[in-house]
C-alpha cells in the first residue's frame, strides 16, 4: 500500500501538513489534494493538523526569502508530484537553512528552482500577453489559459498598473475569476459571479482593429522569422491574443 | 488631406519600424493616481512576424522630413504618402492600447519638420499632454532631435523614461556619404547632455543608440570600436545594431538580397561580451582579423584561438575565467561560484547549473575529468563539431551560410 496524505488545497495547510509529517518522522509515499483520484493501492490518510499561521514567517527567517518564494511558485505549478517535492525540499531546508538554494547537487533543490523559474517566467509572460476587452460598462475583461496557476501574480501586477479601472481576469481552465473593484481584487469561482461579456463598448472594435493594423505593420517582411516568433510567444497563448488568433 | 486614424497609424508605424530599440526596462516609475507604471524588468507584449519583441507603440509623429538621408524610407526625395498625428490622437491610441494591455508604453520619434527645435517642441507637446492631461505613468522612449537646443532637451528628458539619439552609421565618413544633413557632432552633444543630466527624474532608464549595419563599408572592428567608445564616453545602456534593409535604390547603397542578419547577430553577441563578460574589442578583433567568424560565435572563436588557456577546471578557476568558457553565461558562472562553496561540482551537475554542455564540454575539466578521451582536445576536432552544432541552431544562419 502507498500512504498518501491529503490536504484541502490551501498552501498554509500544505506547509502545516509537511511540517507535522517531519515532526512525527513520517515519510509519506505522496501528498495530494483531497479531491485526487485514489488508486486501488492507495491508503488515503487525512491527518488532522492545526493550521500554523506563522509558518511562512518562521520559514522565511530560517530558509530565506528566495527559498520560500521558490516553494510558493512550485505550489502554483502543475507539476505532478509537487507536494512531495516540497516535502523533500522542506526536509533539506531544515538541515541547510539559508544555504539550501545553493545545494543544486540535491535533486529536490534543483527541481524546485527549475519549476519555480518556469512558473515565474509564465507569470511574467502573462503580464505581457494578457489582452483586455472593454465591456459596455467600461469594465476591462480578459480571458487566459496559462499552464500554471498564475492568476494571483498577474492580478497583483494589474492592480498597481490599472488601479483606477475595474477589471476581471478569467482563468478559463481553472474556472476562476479575479475581480478588481478599484480597491482590491478577490479570486472567486467562475459560477459565483454573473458576467455578461458579449456587450462591448462602442470603441472596442475600433481599437482592436487599430491594434491589428499596428501588429501587421510593425514586422519587417525581409526579416520574417516564424521560428523565432514562436520561441518567444508559444502557440498555446495565441488563442486569447487578438493579433495572432487568425493565424492559428 | 483628411486621413482616417487607421491609415495614419499604418503609415507612421511603417516608417518607425526600422528602429531596433523596443526595450521597456530600467525604469521604476510608479502609478501616481493615474494610469500605468513601469516594470523594471521590462515586458514584451507580443512578437512580430520577424520575431522581434513588441513592447512599445512605436510610431513617428510625422514621416514628413526636410532631410534626405539615402538609407531612410522617409527621405525628402521619396515619393511616399506623408501623415502626421495630432498630439491628441497619439494620446488616444496610447491610452486605449495601454488599458487593453497591448503595450508597455510609447516610443515616439519623428521626421524633421521645419527645424530641429520645432520638431522637438511637437514631441514635447504630445508627451506633456500624455503625462499631464491623461496622467500616463507608463514607459516612454523619445528620440531627441540632433541640433535641438539644450532647454528643449531638458524638458523632454524630464518627461520620458529613455531619451536617445541614433548615431546611424559607425563612422563619420559613412554619415557624410549617406546622411549629408546629419552631423555626428550634434548626436554626440545630445548623448553628452543626457549623460550629464541623467537621474531618477531625468531619463531614468538612460539612453541608447542605433547603428545601421551593412549599408556602408565599415568592418566589424570599426563597429565594435565605435560601440566600445560610446559605452565608455556616454554610459549608454545599449547600442542597437540594425541589419540594413534596402528600402531605397541609390547608386551609393549596396543592393542586398537579404539583410545581413547573421552579422547583426554576431555583433550583438560581441556587444554582450563587452558589457558583461569583461572582454575588450582587442581580444576579439584586430587589423589582421577585422571581421567576426560567421561560422561560430565570437566567444567560441576566441576560445579556439586561445586553446592553450583551456581546459579550465570548473571547481577552481576564477569567475572571470568561467565567463570565458563557451556555453557558460553570467548566470551559470554565478551559480557555479555559489555552488562550489557548498559541494564539489561533478560533470552531471553542470546541466542543472544552466551550463550549455554541448558547447562547454570541450573546454572544461570537472573534478579533474575531461568529458572524453583527451586525444580529442584538438582545435580542428572541436571547431568542426561546434560549427555543426551552430548550423543546427538556426534556419536563418543556414540560409546565410549557403551564400558563402
Tab-separated table of N, CA, C and O in Angstrom, chain B residues 274-388:
chain	number	residue	atom	x	y	z
B	274	UNK	N	31.375	42.486	-24.393
B	274	UNK	CA	31.981	43.720	-23.903
B	274	UNK	C	31.344	44.161	-22.593
B	274	UNK	O	32.014	44.578	-21.665
B	275	UNK	N	30.011	44.057	-22.528
B	275	UNK	CA	29.318	44.641	-21.391
B	275	UNK	C	29.282	43.742	-20.156
B	275	UNK	O	29.295	44.216	-19.037
B	276	UNK	N	29.208	42.433	-20.360
B	276	UNK	CA	29.009	41.557	-19.203
B	276	UNK	C	30.101	40.507	-19.000
B	276	UNK	O	30.131	39.834	-17.992
B	277	UNK	N	30.979	40.328	-19.977
B	277	UNK	CA	31.930	39.213	-19.894
B	277	UNK	C	33.377	39.676	-19.812
B	277	UNK	O	34.285	38.878	-19.948
B	278	UNK	N	33.545	41.006	-19.613
B	278	UNK	CA	34.899	41.503	-19.381
B	278	UNK	C	35.830	41.365	-20.595
B	278	UNK	O	37.049	41.325	-20.433
B	279	UNK	N	35.279	41.238	-21.772
B	279	UNK	CA	36.112	41.191	-22.981
B	279	UNK	C	36.382	42.606	-23.475
B	279	UNK	O	35.587	43.525	-23.228
B	280	UNK	N	37.486	42.782	-24.171
B	280	UNK	CA	37.756	44.050	-24.836
B	280	UNK	C	37.712	43.815	-26.343
B	280	UNK	O	37.904	42.684	-26.797
B	281	UNK	N	37.478	44.893	-27.091
B	281	UNK	CA	37.424	44.740	-28.545
B	281	UNK	C	38.711	44.083	-29.061
B	281	UNK	O	38.681	43.198	-29.905
B	282	UNK	N	39.852	44.490	-28.483
B	282	UNK	CA	41.133	43.953	-28.965
B	282	UNK	C	41.282	42.453	-28.689
B	282	UNK	O	42.091	41.781	-29.325
B	283	UNK	N	40.521	41.904	-27.725
B	283	UNK	CA	40.538	40.448	-27.528
B	283	UNK	C	39.890	39.743	-28.714
B	283	UNK	O	40.232	38.619	-29.055
B	284	UNK	N	38.905	40.399	-29.303
B	284	UNK	CA	38.055	39.727	-30.286
B	284	UNK	C	38.488	39.988	-31.726
B	284	UNK	O	38.423	39.098	-32.574
B	285	UNK	N	38.894	41.219	-32.011
B	285	UNK	CA	39.200	41.606	-33.388
B	285	UNK	C	40.476	42.446	-33.435
B	285	UNK	O	40.816	43.123	-32.474
B	286	UNK	N	41.164	42.376	-34.571
B	286	UNK	CA	42.291	43.284	-34.808
B	286	UNK	C	42.455	43.468	-36.313
B	286	UNK	O	41.685	42.889	-37.088
B	287	UNK	N	43.442	44.252	-36.731
B	287	UNK	CA	43.560	44.568	-38.152
B	287	UNK	C	43.800	43.346	-39.046
B	287	UNK	O	43.411	43.329	-40.214
B	288	UNK	N	44.456	42.314	-38.483
B	288	UNK	CA	44.646	41.100	-39.285
B	288	UNK	C	43.373	40.273	-39.351
B	288	UNK	O	43.216	39.396	-40.191
B	289	UNK	N	42.499	40.547	-38.424
B	289	UNK	CA	41.325	39.695	-38.235
B	289	UNK	C	40.152	40.609	-37.900
B	289	UNK	O	39.629	40.600	-36.802
B	290	UNK	N	39.743	41.472	-38.893
B	290	UNK	CA	38.859	42.593	-38.576
B	290	UNK	C	37.366	42.263	-38.576
B	290	UNK	O	36.557	43.114	-38.214
B	291	UNK	N	36.989	41.054	-38.968
B	291	UNK	CA	35.566	40.700	-39.010
B	291	UNK	C	35.295	39.413	-38.254
B	291	UNK	O	36.153	38.538	-38.177
B	292	UNK	N	34.071	39.300	-37.716
B	292	UNK	CA	33.737	38.104	-36.954
B	292	UNK	C	33.597	36.900	-37.859
B	292	UNK	O	33.218	37.007	-39.024
B	293	UNK	N	33.895	35.754	-37.268
B	293	UNK	CA	33.728	34.484	-37.943
B	293	UNK	C	32.222	34.204	-38.057
B	293	UNK	O	31.506	34.195	-37.067
B	294	UNK	N	31.764	34.021	-39.279
B	294	UNK	CA	30.339	33.779	-39.482
B	294	UNK	C	29.936	32.388	-38.973
B	294	UNK	O	28.807	32.140	-38.576
B	295	UNK	N	30.921	31.470	-38.931
B	295	UNK	CA	30.606	30.078	-38.591
B	295	UNK	C	30.387	29.819	-37.105
B	295	UNK	O	29.593	28.962	-36.741
B	296	UNK	N	31.131	30.510	-36.240
B	296	UNK	CA	30.934	30.299	-34.800
B	296	UNK	C	30.810	31.643	-34.087
B	296	UNK	O	31.256	32.674	-34.592
B	297	UNK	N	30.224	31.623	-32.878
B	297	UNK	CA	30.023	32.870	-32.144
B	297	UNK	C	31.361	33.441	-31.664
B	297	UNK	O	32.342	32.711	-31.560
B	298	UNK	N	31.411	34.741	-31.367
B	298	UNK	CA	32.683	35.398	-31.038
B	298	UNK	C	33.420	34.781	-29.846
B	298	UNK	O	34.643	34.727	-29.843
B	299	UNK	N	32.691	34.315	-28.849
B	299	UNK	CA	33.383	33.748	-27.688
B	299	UNK	C	34.029	32.409	-28.044
B	299	UNK	O	35.173	32.145	-27.688
B	300	UNK	N	33.304	31.578	-28.766
B	300	UNK	CA	33.857	30.302	-29.201
B	300	UNK	C	35.060	30.547	-30.107
B	300	UNK	O	36.089	29.890	-29.988
B	301	UNK	N	34.922	31.512	-30.977
B	301	UNK	CA	36.011	31.864	-31.878
B	301	UNK	C	37.260	32.261	-31.077
B	301	UNK	O	38.364	31.806	-31.352
B	302	UNK	N	37.041	33.073	-30.053
B	302	UNK	CA	38.145	33.487	-29.188
B	302	UNK	C	38.771	32.270	-28.497
B	302	UNK	O	39.990	32.113	-28.464
B	303	UNK	N	37.907	31.413	-27.971
B	303	UNK	CA	38.396	30.241	-27.234
B	303	UNK	C	39.219	29.326	-28.146
B	303	UNK	O	40.261	28.809	-27.748
B	304	UNK	N	38.768	29.166	-29.382
B	304	UNK	CA	39.501	28.298	-30.315
B	304	UNK	C	40.871	28.889	-30.648
B	304	UNK	O	41.829	28.153	-30.880
B	305	UNK	N	40.945	30.212	-30.670
B	305	UNK	CA	42.240	30.849	-30.938
B	305	UNK	C	43.138	30.885	-29.698
B	305	UNK	O	44.304	31.210	-29.787
B	306	UNK	N	42.565	30.595	-28.537
B	306	UNK	CA	43.352	30.605	-27.291
B	306	UNK	C	43.232	29.267	-26.577
B	306	UNK	O	43.077	29.208	-25.355
B	307	UNK	N	43.316	28.216	-27.338
B	307	UNK	CA	43.097	26.877	-26.785
B	307	UNK	C	44.104	26.535	-25.685
B	307	UNK	O	43.836	25.702	-24.827
B	308	UNK	N	45.246	27.212	-25.724
B	308	UNK	CA	46.271	26.976	-24.685
B	308	UNK	C	45.739	27.257	-23.276
B	308	UNK	O	46.199	26.681	-22.310
B	309	UNK	N	44.770	28.192	-23.175
B	309	UNK	CA	44.240	28.533	-21.847
B	309	UNK	C	43.236	27.496	-21.328
B	309	UNK	O	42.737	27.608	-20.222
B	310	UNK	N	42.922	26.527	-22.167
B	310	UNK	CA	41.912	25.534	-21.792
B	310	UNK	C	42.559	24.153	-21.701
B	310	UNK	O	43.678	23.972	-22.158
B	311	UNK	N	41.889	23.140	-21.165
B	311	UNK	CA	40.601	23.208	-20.466
B	311	UNK	C	40.743	23.816	-19.072
B	311	UNK	O	41.775	23.681	-18.451
B	312	UNK	N	39.665	24.484	-18.638
B	312	UNK	CA	39.687	25.105	-17.315
B	312	UNK	C	38.923	24.236	-16.308
B	312	UNK	O	37.879	23.683	-16.641
B	313	UNK	N	39.451	24.152	-15.101
B	313	UNK	CA	38.809	23.345	-14.052
B	313	UNK	C	37.659	24.133	-13.406
B	313	UNK	O	37.871	25.187	-12.795
B	314	UNK	N	36.453	23.597	-13.561
B	314	UNK	CA	35.250	24.254	-13.056
B	314	UNK	C	35.310	24.532	-11.556
B	314	UNK	O	34.831	25.555	-11.076
B	315	UNK	N	35.911	23.633	-10.808
B	315	UNK	CA	35.924	23.790	-9.357
B	315	UNK	C	36.967	24.780	-8.852
B	315	UNK	O	36.990	25.103	-7.678
B	316	UNK	N	37.846	25.204	-9.740
B	316	UNK	CA	38.923	26.074	-9.253
B	316	UNK	C	39.005	27.435	-9.932
B	316	UNK	O	39.381	28.413	-9.303
B	317	UNK	N	38.694	27.518	-11.213
B	317	UNK	CA	39.054	28.746	-11.930
B	317	UNK	C	38.211	29.942	-11.475
B	317	UNK	O	37.118	29.787	-10.928
B	318	UNK	N	38.713	31.142	-11.701
B	318	UNK	CA	38.069	32.351	-11.195
B	318	UNK	C	36.771	32.640	-11.949
B	318	UNK	O	36.520	32.075	-13.019
B	319	UNK	N	35.980	33.552	-11.395
B	319	UNK	CA	34.731	33.959	-12.031
B	319	UNK	C	34.990	34.443	-13.463
B	319	UNK	O	34.305	34.051	-14.409
B	320	UNK	N	36.014	35.269	-13.627
B	320	UNK	CA	36.287	35.809	-14.962
B	320	UNK	C	36.750	34.737	-15.929
B	320	UNK	O	36.464	34.793	-17.121
B	321	UNK	N	37.451	33.733	-15.413
B	321	UNK	CA	37.827	32.617	-16.275
B	321	UNK	C	36.609	31.784	-16.662
B	321	UNK	O	36.499	31.317	-17.793
B	322	UNK	N	35.686	31.626	-15.718
B	322	UNK	CA	34.451	30.894	-16.041
B	322	UNK	C	33.721	31.576	-17.190
B	322	UNK	O	33.208	30.932	-18.110
B	323	UNK	N	33.685	32.919	-17.137
B	323	UNK	CA	32.970	33.671	-18.169
B	323	UNK	C	33.585	33.497	-19.550
B	323	UNK	O	32.938	33.752	-20.562
B	324	UNK	N	34.848	33.073	-19.594
B	324	UNK	CA	35.493	32.910	-20.899
B	324	UNK	C	35.196	31.565	-21.546
B	324	UNK	O	35.570	31.320	-22.697
B	325	UNK	N	34.529	30.686	-20.814
B	325	UNK	CA	34.246	29.352	-21.348
B	325	UNK	C	32.976	29.387	-22.211
B	325	UNK	O	31.921	29.824	-21.750
B	326	UNK	N	33.057	28.964	-23.466
B	326	UNK	CA	31.843	28.907	-24.297
B	326	UNK	C	30.793	28.010	-23.629
B	326	UNK	O	31.145	26.971	-23.067
B	327	UNK	N	29.549	28.440	-23.654
B	327	UNK	CA	28.491	27.638	-23.039
B	327	UNK	C	28.231	28.009	-21.588
B	327	UNK	O	27.323	27.485	-20.961
B	328	UNK	N	29.050	28.901	-21.023
B	328	UNK	CA	28.803	29.389	-19.667
B	328	UNK	C	28.491	30.875	-19.735
B	328	UNK	O	29.231	31.644	-20.337
B	329	UNK	N	27.361	31.253	-19.132
B	329	UNK	CA	26.958	32.659	-19.136
B	329	UNK	C	27.110	33.257	-17.754
B	329	UNK	O	27.612	32.605	-16.839
B	330	UNK	N	26.645	34.492	-17.605
B	330	UNK	CA	26.772	35.187	-16.333
B	330	UNK	C	26.033	34.427	-15.227
B	330	UNK	O	26.548	34.214	-14.137
B	331	UNK	N	24.809	33.981	-15.547
B	331	UNK	CA	24.003	33.277	-14.554
B	331	UNK	C	24.667	31.982	-14.111
B	331	UNK	O	24.801	31.707	-12.929
B	332	UNK	N	25.066	31.152	-15.095
B	332	UNK	CA	25.626	29.863	-14.713
B	332	UNK	C	26.978	30.036	-14.025
B	332	UNK	O	27.317	29.274	-13.125
B	333	UNK	N	27.745	31.047	-14.405
B	333	UNK	CA	29.030	31.290	-13.730
B	333	UNK	C	28.791	31.638	-12.258
B	333	UNK	O	29.476	31.134	-11.372
B	334	UNK	N	27.792	32.477	-12.013
B	334	UNK	CA	27.488	32.833	-10.620
B	334	UNK	C	27.013	31.623	-9.825
B	334	UNK	O	27.367	31.446	-8.667
B	335	UNK	N	26.191	30.795	-10.495
B	335	UNK	CA	25.717	29.586	-9.810
B	335	UNK	C	26.870	28.652	-9.480
B	335	UNK	O	26.895	28.024	-8.432
B	336	UNK	N	27.827	28.549	-10.390
B	336	UNK	CA	28.980	27.686	-10.142
B	336	UNK	C	29.742	28.185	-8.911
B	336	UNK	O	30.103	27.410	-8.032
B	337	UNK	N	29.930	29.497	-8.843
B	337	UNK	CA	30.667	30.057	-7.702
B	337	UNK	C	29.956	29.752	-6.380
B	337	UNK	O	30.575	29.287	-5.427
B	338	UNK	N	28.637	29.999	-6.321
B	338	UNK	CA	27.951	29.751	-5.047
B	338	UNK	C	27.848	28.257	-4.759
B	338	UNK	O	27.906	27.850	-3.610
B	339	UNK	N	27.706	27.446	-5.806
B	339	UNK	CA	27.578	26.007	-5.581
B	339	UNK	C	28.870	25.401	-5.056
B	339	UNK	O	28.863	24.605	-4.129
B	340	UNK	N	29.996	25.790	-5.656
B	340	UNK	CA	31.222	25.080	-5.282
B	340	UNK	C	31.724	25.454	-3.892
B	340	UNK	O	32.592	24.788	-3.357
B	341	UNK	N	31.131	26.497	-3.288
B	341	UNK	CA	31.411	26.747	-1.871
B	341	UNK	C	30.737	25.689	-1.003
B	341	UNK	O	31.094	25.492	0.140
B	342	UNK	N	29.714	25.047	-1.576
B	342	UNK	CA	28.939	24.088	-0.802
B	342	UNK	C	29.194	22.628	-1.138
B	342	UNK	O	28.948	21.758	-0.334
B	343	UNK	N	29.626	22.365	-2.368
B	343	UNK	CA	29.911	20.969	-2.739
B	343	UNK	C	30.847	20.938	-3.939
B	343	UNK	O	30.998	21.947	-4.634
B	344	UNK	N	31.464	19.786	-4.154
B	344	UNK	CA	32.315	19.632	-5.331
B	344	UNK	C	31.435	19.388	-6.542
B	344	UNK	O	30.575	18.503	-6.518
B	345	UNK	N	31.636	20.168	-7.590
B	345	UNK	CA	30.781	20.041	-8.767
B	345	UNK	C	31.265	18.901	-9.657
B	345	UNK	O	32.454	18.795	-9.957
B	346	UNK	N	30.341	18.036	-10.021
B	346	UNK	CA	30.646	16.948	-10.940
B	346	UNK	C	30.043	17.247	-12.298
B	346	UNK	O	29.150	18.071	-12.422
B	347	UNK	N	30.527	16.526	-13.298
B	347	UNK	CA	30.057	16.713	-14.666
B	347	UNK	C	28.520	16.726	-14.749
B	347	UNK	O	27.932	17.568	-15.411
B	348	UNK	N	27.869	15.799	-14.024
B	348	UNK	CA	26.412	15.680	-14.161
B	348	UNK	C	25.662	16.845	-13.497
B	348	UNK	O	24.480	17.033	-13.744
B	349	UNK	N	26.329	17.625	-12.644
B	349	UNK	CA	25.667	18.779	-12.025
B	349	UNK	C	25.569	19.965	-12.989
B	349	UNK	O	24.725	20.839	-12.826
B	350	UNK	N	26.444	19.989	-13.979
B	350	UNK	CA	26.603	21.211	-14.769
B	350	UNK	C	25.352	21.603	-15.530
B	350	UNK	O	25.005	22.768	-15.649
B	351	UNK	N	24.656	20.613	-16.063
B	351	UNK	CA	23.454	20.926	-16.820
B	351	UNK	C	22.428	21.622	-15.915
B	351	UNK	O	21.801	22.590	-16.303
B	352	UNK	N	22.297	21.117	-14.697
B	352	UNK	CA	21.377	21.719	-13.722
B	352	UNK	C	21.782	23.140	-13.358
B	352	UNK	O	20.968	23.938	-12.909
B	353	UNK	N	23.054	23.443	-13.489
B	353	UNK	CA	23.512	24.794	-13.168
B	353	UNK	C	23.306	25.743	-14.348
B	353	UNK	O	23.650	26.908	-14.279
B	354	UNK	N	22.786	25.195	-15.447
B	354	UNK	CA	22.477	26.054	-16.588
B	354	UNK	C	23.594	26.129	-17.617
B	354	UNK	O	23.553	26.968	-18.520
B	355	UNK	N	24.596	25.255	-17.493
B	355	UNK	CA	25.692	25.267	-18.465
B	355	UNK	C	25.237	24.567	-19.750
B	355	UNK	O	24.588	23.527	-19.700
B	356	UNK	N	25.545	25.172	-20.899
B	356	UNK	CA	25.206	24.534	-22.181
B	356	UNK	C	26.315	23.554	-22.522
B	356	UNK	O	27.360	23.914	-23.057
B	357	UNK	N	26.083	22.281	-22.184
B	357	UNK	CA	27.164	21.304	-22.241
B	357	UNK	C	27.663	21.014	-23.648
B	357	UNK	O	28.837	20.728	-23.857
B	358	UNK	N	26.757	21.085	-24.632
B	358	UNK	CA	27.208	20.740	-25.979
B	358	UNK	C	28.312	21.685	-26.453
B	358	UNK	O	29.099	21.337	-27.306
B	359	UNK	N	28.377	22.884	-25.873
B	359	UNK	CA	29.469	23.788	-26.220
B	359	UNK	C	30.597	23.754	-25.182
B	359	UNK	O	31.767	23.752	-25.519
B	360	UNK	N	30.186	23.709	-23.906
B	360	UNK	CA	31.188	23.843	-22.833
B	360	UNK	C	32.089	22.618	-22.708
B	360	UNK	O	33.261	22.736	-22.364
B	361	UNK	N	31.559	21.445	-23.018
B	361	UNK	CA	32.280	20.213	-22.662
B	361	UNK	C	33.696	20.138	-23.227
B	361	UNK	O	34.579	19.552	-22.605
B	362	UNK	N	33.939	20.760	-24.370
B	362	UNK	CA	35.270	20.699	-24.968
B	362	UNK	C	36.298	21.517	-24.199
B	362	UNK	O	37.496	21.331	-24.362
B	363	UNK	N	35.827	22.462	-23.387
B	363	UNK	CA	36.732	23.462	-22.805
B	363	UNK	C	36.924	23.330	-21.293
B	363	UNK	O	37.533	24.179	-20.679
B	364	UNK	N	36.348	22.292	-20.702
B	364	UNK	CA	36.386	22.231	-19.232
B	364	UNK	C	36.893	20.904	-18.690
B	364	UNK	O	36.811	19.854	-19.347
B	365	UNK	N	37.405	20.997	-17.469
B	365	UNK	CA	37.636	19.826	-16.638
B	365	UNK	C	36.690	19.967	-15.463
B	365	UNK	O	36.477	21.064	-14.955
B	366	UNK	N	36.115	18.838	-15.039
B	366	UNK	CA	35.239	18.912	-13.893
B	366	UNK	C	35.722	17.886	-12.884
B	366	UNK	O	35.689	16.685	-13.176
B	367	UNK	N	36.175	18.371	-11.727
B	367	UNK	CA	36.769	17.495	-10.722
B	367	UNK	C	37.870	16.644	-11.373
B	367	UNK	O	37.965	15.441	-11.162
B	368	UNK	N	38.665	17.293	-12.208
B	368	UNK	CA	39.816	16.634	-12.827
B	368	UNK	C	39.507	15.821	-14.072
B	368	UNK	O	40.418	15.331	-14.743
B	369	UNK	N	38.220	15.678	-14.405
B	369	UNK	CA	37.882	14.805	-15.551
B	369	UNK	C	37.532	15.618	-16.797
B	369	UNK	O	36.893	16.656	-16.726
B	370	UNK	N	37.948	15.079	-17.976
B	370	UNK	CA	37.548	15.634	-19.264
B	370	UNK	C	36.405	14.776	-19.782
B	370	UNK	O	36.305	13.604	-19.453
B	371	UNK	N	35.526	15.352	-20.613
B	371	UNK	CA	34.307	14.622	-20.998
B	371	UNK	C	34.590	13.386	-21.851
B	371	UNK	O	33.798	12.464	-21.918
B	372	UNK	N	35.735	13.382	-22.536
B	372	UNK	CA	36.050	12.247	-23.406
B	372	UNK	C	37.539	11.962	-23.283
B	372	UNK	O	38.241	12.587	-22.484
B	373	UNK	N	38.022	11.049	-24.085
B	373	UNK	CA	39.447	10.792	-24.175
B	373	UNK	C	40.160	12.098	-24.532
B	373	UNK	O	39.726	12.821	-25.422
B	374	UNK	N	41.245	12.419	-23.833
B	374	UNK	CA	41.868	13.728	-24.033
B	374	UNK	C	42.465	13.894	-25.435
B	374	UNK	O	42.835	15.000	-25.825
B	375	UNK	N	42.504	12.835	-26.198
B	375	UNK	CA	43.029	12.960	-27.557
B	375	UNK	C	42.127	13.809	-28.465
B	375	UNK	O	42.552	14.276	-29.512
B	376	UNK	N	40.877	14.035	-28.050
B	376	UNK	CA	40.002	14.867	-28.881
B	376	UNK	C	40.234	16.357	-28.640
B	376	UNK	O	39.649	17.202	-29.309
B	377	UNK	N	41.064	16.693	-27.663
B	377	UNK	CA	41.302	18.098	-27.365
B	377	UNK	C	42.218	18.715	-28.418
B	377	UNK	O	43.376	19.021	-28.190
B	378	UNK	N	41.655	18.874	-29.629
B	378	UNK	CA	42.407	19.440	-30.741
B	378	UNK	C	41.532	20.473	-31.426
B	378	UNK	O	40.332	20.301	-31.565
B	379	UNK	N	42.171	21.534	-31.891
B	379	UNK	CA	41.419	22.640	-32.479
B	379	UNK	C	40.487	22.186	-33.606
B	379	UNK	O	39.299	22.508	-33.623
B	380	UNK	N	41.033	21.423	-34.535
B	380	UNK	CA	40.231	21.036	-35.703
B	380	UNK	C	38.995	20.232	-35.329
B	380	UNK	O	37.911	20.453	-35.843
B	381	UNK	N	39.204	19.301	-34.407
B	381	UNK	CA	38.092	18.448	-33.985
B	381	UNK	C	36.990	19.281	-33.309
B	381	UNK	O	35.817	19.198	-33.654
B	382	UNK	N	37.411	20.114	-32.358
B	382	UNK	CA	36.423	20.912	-31.614
B	382	UNK	C	35.697	21.877	-32.547
B	382	UNK	O	34.473	21.982	-32.535
B	383	UNK	N	36.462	22.551	-33.390
B	383	UNK	CA	35.874	23.529	-34.304
B	383	UNK	C	34.837	22.876	-35.217
B	383	UNK	O	33.719	23.374	-35.380
B	384	UNK	N	35.197	21.735	-35.777
B	384	UNK	CA	34.275	21.046	-36.685
B	384	UNK	C	32.967	20.708	-35.976
B	384	UNK	O	31.872	20.920	-36.509
B	385	UNK	N	33.075	20.212	-34.741
B	385	UNK	CA	31.868	19.844	-34.007
B	385	UNK	C	31.006	21.050	-33.661
B	385	UNK	O	29.782	20.994	-33.741
B	386	UNK	N	31.672	22.126	-33.272
B	386	UNK	CA	30.911	23.312	-32.880
B	386	UNK	C	30.260	23.997	-34.078
B	386	UNK	O	29.171	24.548	-33.973
B	387	UNK	N	30.901	23.944	-35.213
B	387	UNK	CA	30.305	24.534	-36.421
B	387	UNK	C	29.039	23.768	-36.794
B	387	UNK	O	28.006	24.353	-37.120
B	388	UNK	N	29.103	22.446	-36.683
B	388	UNK	CA	27.915	21.639	-36.968
B	388	UNK	C	26.788	21.998	-36.010
B	388	UNK	O	25.637	22.154	-36.402
